[in-house]
PDB file of C-alpha atoms in Angstrom:
ATOM      1  CA  GLN F   1       8.627-130.977-177.628  1.00  0.00           C
ATOM      2  CA  VAL F   2       9.097-128.917-174.497  1.00  0.00           C
ATOM      3  CA  GLN F   3      12.441-127.454-173.539  1.00  0.00           C
ATOM      4  CA  LEU F   4      13.201-126.669-169.919  1.00  0.00           C
ATOM      5  CA  ALA F   5      15.993-124.461-168.624  1.00  0.00           C
ATOM      6  CA  GLU F   6      16.760-124.261-164.918  1.00  0.00           C
ATOM      7  CA  SER F   7      18.665-121.467-163.242  1.00  0.00           C
ATOM      8  CA  GLY F   8      19.321-120.090-159.779  1.00  0.00           C
ATOM      9  CA  GLY F   9      21.417-122.803-158.190  1.00  0.00           C
ATOM     10  CA  GLY F  10      24.525-122.073-156.205  1.00  0.00           C
ATOM     11  CA  LEU F  11      26.316-122.311-152.891  1.00  0.00           C
ATOM     12  CA  VAL F  12      24.566-121.158-149.735  1.00  0.00           C
ATOM     13  CA  GLN F  13      25.111-121.563-146.028  1.00  0.00           C
ATOM     14  CA  ALA F  14      22.774-123.638-143.901  1.00  0.00           C
ATOM     15  CA  GLY F  15      19.730-121.624-142.973  1.00  0.00           C
ATOM     16  CA  GLY F  16      19.943-119.558-146.135  1.00  0.00           C
ATOM     17  CA  SER F  17      17.619-119.264-149.109  1.00  0.00           C
ATOM     18  CA  LEU F  18      17.728-119.744-152.854  1.00  0.00           C
ATOM     19  CA  ARG F  19      15.169-119.424-155.619  1.00  0.00           C
ATOM     20  CA  LEU F  20      15.304-121.742-158.586  1.00  0.00           C
ATOM     21  CA  SER F  21      13.643-120.890-161.885  1.00  0.00           C
ATOM     22  CA  CYS F  22      12.565-123.156-164.717  1.00  0.00           C
ATOM     23  CA  ALA F  23      11.659-121.562-168.022  1.00  0.00           C
ATOM     24  CA  ALA F  24       9.631-123.710-170.398  1.00  0.00           C
ATOM     25  CA  SER F  25       9.617-123.185-174.145  1.00  0.00           C
ATOM     26  CA  GLY F  26       8.388-124.971-177.241  1.00  0.00           C
ATOM     27  CA  ARG F  27       5.063-126.786-177.252  1.00  0.00           C
ATOM     28  CA  THR F  28       3.951-125.789-173.758  1.00  0.00           C
ATOM     29  CA  PHE F  29       0.225-125.509-174.428  1.00  0.00           C
ATOM     30  CA  GLY F  30      -1.507-128.393-172.682  1.00  0.00           C
ATOM     31  CA  VAL F  31       1.158-129.093-170.079  1.00  0.00           C
ATOM     32  CA  ASP F  32      -0.669-130.511-167.042  1.00  0.00           C
ATOM     33  CA  ALA F  33       1.951-130.014-164.356  1.00  0.00           C
ATOM     34  CA  MET F  34       5.520-129.047-163.716  1.00  0.00           C
ATOM     35  CA  GLY F  35       7.664-130.380-160.960  1.00  0.00           C
ATOM     36  CA  TRP F  36      11.001-130.233-159.235  1.00  0.00           C
ATOM     37  CA  PHE F  37      13.097-133.270-158.432  1.00  0.00           C
ATOM     38  CA  ARG F  38      16.552-133.617-156.939  1.00  0.00           C
ATOM     39  CA  GLN F  39      19.364-136.102-156.920  1.00  0.00           C
ATOM     40  CA  ALA F  40      22.118-136.153-154.333  1.00  0.00           C
ATOM     41  CA  PRO F  41      25.412-137.966-154.937  1.00  0.00           C
ATOM     42  CA  GLY F  42      24.971-141.706-154.596  1.00  0.00           C
ATOM     43  CA  LYS F  43      21.205-141.438-154.170  1.00  0.00           C
ATOM     44  CA  GLU F  44      18.142-141.968-156.300  1.00  0.00           C
ATOM     45  CA  ARG F  45      16.378-139.002-157.834  1.00  0.00           C
ATOM     46  CA  GLU F  46      13.528-137.931-155.573  1.00  0.00           C
ATOM     47  CA  PHE F  47      10.391-135.846-155.920  1.00  0.00           C
ATOM     48  CA  VAL F  48      10.476-132.393-154.333  1.00  0.00           C
ATOM     49  CA  ALA F  49       7.319-130.579-155.429  1.00  0.00           C
ATOM     50  CA  HIS F  50       4.892-130.136-158.297  1.00  0.00           C
ATOM     51  CA  ILE F  51       2.290-127.618-159.388  1.00  0.00           C
ATOM     52  CA  ARG F  52      -0.670-128.119-161.682  1.00  0.00           C
ATOM     53  CA  TRP F  53      -0.544-125.620-164.528  1.00  0.00           C
ATOM     54  CA  ASN F  54      -4.276-124.906-164.369  1.00  0.00           C
ATOM     55  CA  GLY F  55      -5.557-124.227-160.898  1.00  0.00           C
ATOM     56  CA  GLY F  56      -2.156-124.131-159.262  1.00  0.00           C
ATOM     57  CA  THR F  57      -2.635-127.121-156.965  1.00  0.00           C
ATOM     58  CA  THR F  58       0.653-127.989-155.303  1.00  0.00           C
ATOM     59  CA  SER F  59       2.207-131.024-153.675  1.00  0.00           C
ATOM     60  CA  TYR F  60       5.423-131.359-151.654  1.00  0.00           C
ATOM     61  CA  ALA F  61       7.705-134.038-150.330  1.00  0.00           C
ATOM     62  CA  ASP F  62       7.527-134.292-146.555  1.00  0.00           C
ATOM     63  CA  SER F  63      11.206-133.394-146.304  1.00  0.00           C
ATOM     64  CA  VAL F  64      10.619-129.916-147.744  1.00  0.00           C
ATOM     65  CA  LYS F  65       7.127-129.043-146.523  1.00  0.00           C
ATOM     66  CA  GLY F  66       7.085-125.689-144.769  1.00  0.00           C
ATOM     67  CA  ARG F  67      10.485-124.727-146.193  1.00  0.00           C
ATOM     68  CA  PHE F  68      10.058-124.828-149.985  1.00  0.00           C
ATOM     69  CA  THR F  69       7.378-123.154-152.059  1.00  0.00           C
ATOM     70  CA  ILE F  70       6.616-123.903-155.699  1.00  0.00           C
ATOM     71  CA  SER F  71       4.887-121.288-157.810  1.00  0.00           C
ATOM     72  CA  ARG F  72       4.300-120.473-161.463  1.00  0.00           C
ATOM     73  CA  ASP F  73       3.994-117.520-163.782  1.00  0.00           C
ATOM     74  CA  ASN F  74       1.773-118.639-166.631  1.00  0.00           C
ATOM     75  CA  ALA F  75       2.532-115.568-168.735  1.00  0.00           C
ATOM     76  CA  LYS F  76       6.248-116.331-168.607  1.00  0.00           C
ATOM     77  CA  ASN F  77       5.882-120.135-168.773  1.00  0.00           C
ATOM     78  CA  THR F  78       8.119-120.254-165.734  1.00  0.00           C
ATOM     79  CA  VAL F  79       8.028-122.259-162.537  1.00  0.00           C
ATOM     80  CA  TYR F  80       9.880-121.263-159.398  1.00  0.00           C
ATOM     81  CA  LEU F  81      11.070-123.110-156.335  1.00  0.00           C
ATOM     82  CA  GLN F  82      11.669-120.840-153.374  1.00  0.00           C
ATOM     83  CA  MET F  83      13.851-122.671-150.871  1.00  0.00           C
ATOM     84  CA  THR F  84      14.284-121.384-147.328  1.00  0.00           C
ATOM     85  CA  SER F  85      15.871-122.726-144.151  1.00  0.00           C
ATOM     86  CA  LEU F  86      18.171-124.778-146.312  1.00  0.00           C
ATOM     87  CA  LYS F  87      19.976-127.743-144.779  1.00  0.00           C
ATOM     88  CA  PRO F  88      23.135-129.558-145.878  1.00  0.00           C
ATOM     89  CA  GLU F  89      20.943-132.541-146.772  1.00  0.00           C
ATOM     90  CA  ASP F  90      19.234-130.372-149.408  1.00  0.00           C
ATOM     91  CA  THR F  91      22.469-130.457-151.398  1.00  0.00           C
ATOM     92  CA  ALA F  92      21.712-132.017-154.769  1.00  0.00           C
ATOM     93  CA  VAL F  93      21.263-131.376-158.451  1.00  0.00           C
ATOM     94  CA  TYR F  94      17.758-130.017-158.878  1.00  0.00           C
ATOM     95  CA  TYR F  95      15.827-130.885-162.024  1.00  0.00           C
ATOM     96  CA  CYS F  96      12.736-129.314-163.489  1.00  0.00           C
ATOM     97  CA  ALA F  97      10.247-131.564-165.280  1.00  0.00           C
ATOM     98  CA  ALA F  98       7.046-131.155-167.308  1.00  0.00           C
ATOM     99  CA  SER F  99       4.140-133.550-167.628  1.00  0.00           C
ATOM    100  CA  TRP F 100       1.296-133.861-170.129  1.00  0.00           C
ATOM    101  CA  ASN F 101      -0.610-135.923-167.568  1.00  0.00           C
ATOM    102  CA  ILE F 102       0.595-136.035-163.982  1.00  0.00           C
ATOM    103  CA  ARG F 103      -0.906-139.511-163.518  1.00  0.00           C
ATOM    104  CA  SER F 104       1.407-140.841-166.214  1.00  0.00           C
ATOM    105  CA  GLY F 105       4.589-139.279-164.955  1.00  0.00           C
ATOM    106  CA  TYR F 106       6.893-136.677-166.452  1.00  0.00           C
ATOM    107  CA  ASP F 107       7.736-136.370-170.113  1.00  0.00           C
ATOM    108  CA  TYR F 108      10.439-133.702-170.296  1.00  0.00           C
ATOM    109  CA  TRP F 109      13.402-132.890-168.087  1.00  0.00           C
ATOM    110  CA  GLY F 110      15.819-130.031-167.760  1.00  0.00           C
ATOM    111  CA  GLN F 111      19.583-130.342-167.477  1.00  0.00           C
ATOM    112  CA  GLY F 112      19.631-129.631-163.756  1.00  0.00           C
ATOM    113  CA  THR F 113      21.135-126.981-161.533  1.00  0.00           C
ATOM    114  CA  GLN F 114      23.462-127.629-158.610  1.00  0.00           C
ATOM    115  CA  VAL F 115      22.457-126.537-155.115  1.00  0.00           C
ATOM    116  CA  THR F 116      25.098-126.872-152.417  1.00  0.00           C
ATOM    117  CA  VAL F 117      24.343-126.086-148.780  1.00  0.00           C
ATOM    118  CA  SER F 118      27.341-125.754-146.499  1.00  0.00           C
ATOM    119  CA  SER F 119      27.160-126.411-142.775  1.00  0.00           C
TER     120      SER F 119
END
């Protein structure tokens, strides 16, 4: 089992920045990738970004490319999502997820952290 705990959400004005953190604990050895997803009210959950645990390869949704950066600290088993130039449409609950094999999807999810961007 892998436990994930997100932090760093909050209220920010449009154009501002926030950094989300996701600390992984438990059986983390062998995790292939960790990702961030988000779900806005009345919408489906959508992919934001992921990072491969070994090698650090990253991938982003088109809607956040150039504004968000995903990174990891292997020693701390923590993944970060640096969000800049935030827009009201970025408002959502952001979830961290861990995958044993990125081709098979995600196996563990955090509880989520609210990000609200005011205009």
